[in-house]
Amino acid sequence: MAPRKLAAGNWKMNGTLASLAEIDRLLADHPAPGCDVLICPPATLVHAMAARAQGRIATGGQDCHARTSGAHTGDIAAAQLKDAGASHVILGHSERRTDHAETDAQVAAKAVAAHQAGLVAVICVGETEAQRDAGQTLDVISAQLAGSVPDGATAANTVIAYEPVWAIGTGRTPTNDQIAEVHALMRDRLAARFADGADFALLYGGSVKPGNAAEIFAIPHVNGALVGGASLKAEDFGPIIAALSAA
Ligand code: PEP
């Protein structure tokens, strides 16, 4: 099985019910995309988006708790996301790792919870600019993969997103060679650890736009993208879906 191609959108803390009109536009403009499409809206919109997209676009959460229920005010269990219509959940996004001091071990525990609830975990890894400047990128990515991806991960229940922290929301992207180097490393590490490691979908994330998507999707072992800002509007996300479909 070759990795599935996935165009994933992360709406972060953006959007209200009115924003779901973008889903209608995407469905109208791309009725039969040649890749999987996922949008992860704020938790308040998961149920409505899943109902609106009718499975033609998958819906995901942006985080979940490692526990199944209990006294965790403000948190969401994986099964609650599933109940609301989600099929995926982003875990370990750098904004969670920074704003909420999430560790690799916590991300792995959340991924186990996601898998138990029947969700696909989209696990994010990525180096800071200081780490890249210090020549630590490959060591950082290896350590995050080892620590954040649980033993029960499979190509069916886990997607990995390489998101250099310094490229998120900045308009800056690594060179194609830098992306290729990290994706080749991730493929090697996953293949060494998991029987189906060659089949995990590997996404690149960080300032993907309509103008650079095709070039990024041509890089070996890039099976799609995790897109922030450019996923908010159908007029931007649509061309990225089209570029991945054509890749
Ligand atoms: C992200 O938040 O995952 C992301 C990649 O953001 P942007 O596309 O805006 O850089």
Coordinates of C-alpha atoms and ligand atoms in Angstrom, one line a residue:
M1 CA 0.0 0.0 0.0
A2 CA 1.5 3.4 -1.0
P3 CA 1.0 6.3 1.4
R4 CA -2.4 8.0 0.9
K5 CA -2.2 11.6 -0.2
L6 CA -3.7 14.0 2.3
A7 CA -4.4 17.7 2.2
A8 CA -5.1 18.7 5.8
G9 CA -6.2 22.1 7.0
N10 CA -5.7 23.4 10.5
W11 CA -8.0 26.3 11.3
K12 CA -6.5 26.9 14.7
M13 CA -8.5 29.3 16.8
N14 CA -10.3 30.8 13.8
G15 CA -13.8 30.5 12.5
T16 CA -17.5 30.5 13.5
L17 CA -20.5 28.8 12.0
A18 CA -20.5 31.3 9.2
S19 CA -17.0 30.0 8.1
L20 CA -18.6 26.6 7.1
A21 CA -19.6 28.3 3.9
E22 CA -16.0 27.6 2.9
I23 CA -16.8 23.9 3.0
D24 CA -19.6 24.4 0.6
R25 CA -17.3 26.2 -1.8
L26 CA -14.6 23.5 -1.5
L27 CA -17.1 20.8 -2.2
A28 CA -18.5 22.7 -5.2
D29 CA -15.1 23.5 -6.7
H30 CA -13.5 20.1 -5.9
P31 CA -16.3 17.5 -6.1
A32 CA -13.9 14.6 -6.6
P33 CA -10.4 15.4 -5.5
G34 CA -7.6 13.0 -6.2
C35 CA -6.5 13.0 -2.6
D36 CA -7.9 12.8 0.9
V37 CA -9.0 16.2 2.3
L38 CA -9.2 16.9 6.1
I39 CA -10.1 20.1 7.9
C40 CA -9.5 20.5 11.6
P41 CA -11.7 23.4 12.8
P42 CA -12.0 24.7 16.4
A43 CA -13.8 22.2 18.6
T44 CA -16.9 24.3 18.6
L45 CA -17.3 23.6 14.8
V46 CA -16.4 19.9 14.7
H47 CA -20.0 18.6 14.8
A48 CA -21.4 21.1 12.4
M49 CA -18.5 20.7 9.9
A50 CA -18.8 16.9 9.9
A51 CA -22.5 17.2 9.3
R52 CA -22.0 19.7 6.5
A53 CA -19.1 17.8 4.8
Q54 CA -21.0 14.4 4.8
G55 CA -17.7 12.5 4.8
R56 CA -16.6 14.1 1.5
I57 CA -14.2 16.2 3.6
A58 CA -12.9 14.5 6.8
T59 CA -13.2 16.5 10.0
G60 CA -10.6 16.5 12.8
G61 CA -9.9 18.0 16.2
Q62 CA -6.8 20.0 17.0
D63 CA -6.0 18.2 20.3
C64 CA -7.4 15.6 22.7
H65 CA -6.8 14.6 26.3
A66 CA -5.0 11.4 27.1
R67 CA -7.7 10.3 29.5
T68 CA -11.1 9.0 28.4
S69 CA -13.2 11.2 30.8
G70 CA -13.1 13.0 34.1
A71 CA -12.2 16.2 35.9
H72 CA -10.2 18.0 33.1
T73 CA -12.0 21.3 32.7
G74 CA -11.7 22.7 29.2
D75 CA -10.2 19.5 27.7
I76 CA -11.8 17.1 25.2
A77 CA -11.6 13.3 25.1
A78 CA -10.8 11.5 21.9
A79 CA -14.1 9.6 22.0
Q80 CA -15.9 13.0 22.3
L81 CA -14.3 14.1 19.1
K82 CA -15.3 10.9 17.5
D83 CA -18.8 11.2 18.8
A84 CA -19.0 14.7 17.3
G85 CA -18.1 13.3 13.8
A86 CA -14.3 13.7 13.8
S87 CA -12.1 11.0 12.1
H88 CA -8.7 12.6 12.9
V89 CA -7.0 14.7 15.5
I90 CA -3.9 16.8 15.3
L91 CA -1.5 16.1 18.2
G92 CA 1.7 17.8 19.3
H93 CA 1.4 20.8 17.1
S94 CA 4.2 23.2 17.9
E95 CA 1.7 25.8 19.2
R96 CA 0.5 23.1 21.7
R97 CA 4.1 22.2 22.6
T98 CA 5.0 25.9 23.1
D99 CA 1.8 27.3 24.6
H100 CA 0.9 24.3 26.8
A101 CA 4.4 22.8 27.3
E102 CA 3.4 19.5 25.8
T103 CA 6.1 16.9 25.9
D104 CA 6.7 14.0 23.6
A105 CA 5.5 11.6 26.2
Q106 CA 2.2 13.5 26.5
V107 CA 1.8 13.6 22.8
A108 CA 2.3 9.8 22.6
A109 CA -0.2 9.2 25.4
K110 CA -2.7 11.4 23.5
A111 CA -2.0 9.4 20.4
V112 CA -2.8 6.2 22.2
A113 CA -6.1 7.7 23.4
A114 CA -6.9 8.8 19.8
H115 CA -6.2 5.3 18.5
Q116 CA -8.3 3.7 21.1
A117 CA -11.2 6.0 20.2
G118 CA -10.8 5.1 16.5
L119 CA -9.2 8.4 15.4
V120 CA -6.3 8.9 13.1
A121 CA -3.6 10.8 14.9
V122 CA -1.8 13.5 12.9
I123 CA 1.4 13.8 15.0
C124 CA 3.5 16.9 14.4
V125 CA 7.2 17.2 14.8
G126 CA 9.6 20.1 13.9
E127 CA 12.7 21.9 14.9
T128 CA 13.0 25.5 16.1
E129 CA 15.1 28.0 14.2
A130 CA 17.8 27.8 16.9
Q131 CA 17.9 24.1 16.6
R132 CA 18.3 24.2 12.8
D133 CA 21.0 26.9 13.1
A134 CA 22.8 24.6 15.6
G135 CA 22.7 21.7 13.1
Q136 CA 20.4 19.7 15.4
T137 CA 17.5 19.3 13.0
L138 CA 17.8 15.6 12.3
D139 CA 18.5 14.7 15.9
V140 CA 15.5 16.7 17.1
I141 CA 13.2 15.1 14.5
S142 CA 14.4 11.6 15.4
A143 CA 13.9 12.2 19.1
Q144 CA 10.4 13.6 18.6
L145 CA 9.4 10.7 16.3
A146 CA 10.8 8.2 18.9
G147 CA 9.0 9.9 21.8
S148 CA 5.7 11.1 20.3
V149 CA 4.7 8.2 18.1
P150 CA 3.4 5.3 20.2
D151 CA 4.2 1.6 19.6
G152 CA 0.7 0.9 18.4
A153 CA 1.0 3.3 15.5
T154 CA 0.2 2.0 12.0
A155 CA -0.1 3.6 8.6
A156 CA -3.8 3.4 9.0
N157 CA -4.1 5.2 12.3
T158 CA -1.2 7.7 12.2
V159 CA 0.0 10.5 9.9
I160 CA 3.2 12.4 10.6
A161 CA 3.5 16.1 9.8
Y162 CA 6.9 17.7 9.6
E163 CA 6.4 21.3 10.6
P164 CA 9.6 23.4 11.1
V165 CA 8.5 25.8 13.9
W166 CA 10.1 28.8 12.2
A167 CA 8.1 28.1 9.0
I168 CA 4.7 28.2 10.6
G169 CA 2.7 31.3 9.8
T170 CA 5.9 33.2 8.8
G171 CA 5.8 32.9 5.0
R172 CA 9.3 31.3 5.2
T173 CA 9.8 27.7 4.0
P174 CA 12.8 25.4 4.1
T175 CA 14.6 24.7 0.8
N176 CA 13.3 21.6 -1.1
D177 CA 16.6 19.8 -0.2
Q178 CA 15.9 20.6 3.5
I179 CA 12.4 19.2 3.3
A180 CA 13.7 16.2 1.4
E181 CA 16.3 15.5 4.0
V182 CA 13.9 15.5 6.9
H183 CA 11.2 13.4 5.0
A184 CA 13.8 10.8 4.0
L185 CA 14.9 10.6 7.6
M186 CA 11.3 10.2 8.9
R187 CA 10.7 7.5 6.3
D188 CA 13.8 5.6 7.4
R189 CA 13.0 5.9 11.1
L190 CA 9.4 4.7 10.6
A191 CA 10.4 1.9 8.3
A192 CA 13.0 0.7 10.9
R193 CA 10.4 0.7 13.7
F194 CA 7.1 -0.3 12.1
A195 CA 6.3 -3.1 9.8
D196 CA 4.3 -0.7 7.6
G197 CA 6.5 2.3 8.1
A198 CA 6.9 2.7 4.4
D199 CA 3.2 3.4 4.1
F200 CA 2.7 6.2 6.7
A201 CA 1.6 9.4 5.1
L202 CA 4.2 12.1 5.7
L203 CA 2.9 15.7 5.5
Y204 CA 5.0 18.9 5.2
G205 CA 3.6 21.9 7.0
G206 CA 4.8 25.5 7.3
S207 CA 3.6 28.4 5.0
V208 CA 2.3 26.1 2.2
K209 CA 0.4 28.3 -0.3
P210 CA -1.1 27.8 -3.7
G211 CA 2.1 29.2 -5.2
N212 CA 4.5 26.7 -3.6
A213 CA 2.3 23.6 -3.2
A214 CA 3.1 21.8 -6.4
E215 CA 6.9 22.2 -5.9
I216 CA 6.6 20.9 -2.4
F217 CA 4.4 17.9 -3.4
A218 CA 7.1 16.9 -6.0
I219 CA 9.6 16.3 -3.1
P220 CA 10.2 12.5 -2.4
H221 CA 8.3 11.2 0.6
V222 CA 6.0 14.3 0.8
N223 CA 2.6 12.8 0.7
G224 CA 0.6 16.0 1.4
A225 CA 0.5 19.0 3.6
L226 CA -0.7 20.4 6.9
V227 CA -1.9 23.9 6.0
G228 CA -2.7 26.6 8.5
G229 CA -3.5 30.1 7.1
A230 CA -4.1 29.0 3.6
S231 CA -6.7 26.4 4.7
L232 CA -9.1 29.1 5.9
K233 CA -10.4 30.1 2.5
A234 CA -11.6 27.8 -0.3
E235 CA -9.9 30.0 -2.8
D236 CA -6.5 29.3 -1.2
F237 CA -7.0 25.7 0.0
G238 CA -8.7 24.6 -3.3
P239 CA -5.6 25.1 -5.4
I240 CA -3.5 23.3 -2.8
I241 CA -5.9 20.3 -3.0
A242 CA -5.7 20.5 -6.8
A243 CA -1.9 20.5 -6.7
L244 CA -1.8 17.5 -4.5
S245 CA -4.3 15.7 -6.6
A246 CA -2.1 16.2 -9.6
A247 CA 1.1 15.2 -7.9
Ligands
PEP1 C1 0.2 25.0 10.9 O1 -0.3 25.7 11.8 O2 0.2 23.8 11.0 C2 0.7 25.7 9.7 C3 1.5 24.9 8.9 O3 0.4 27.0 9.5 P1 0.8 27.9 8.2 O4 0.4 27.1 7.0 O5 -0.1 29.1 8.4 O6 2.2 28.2 8.2

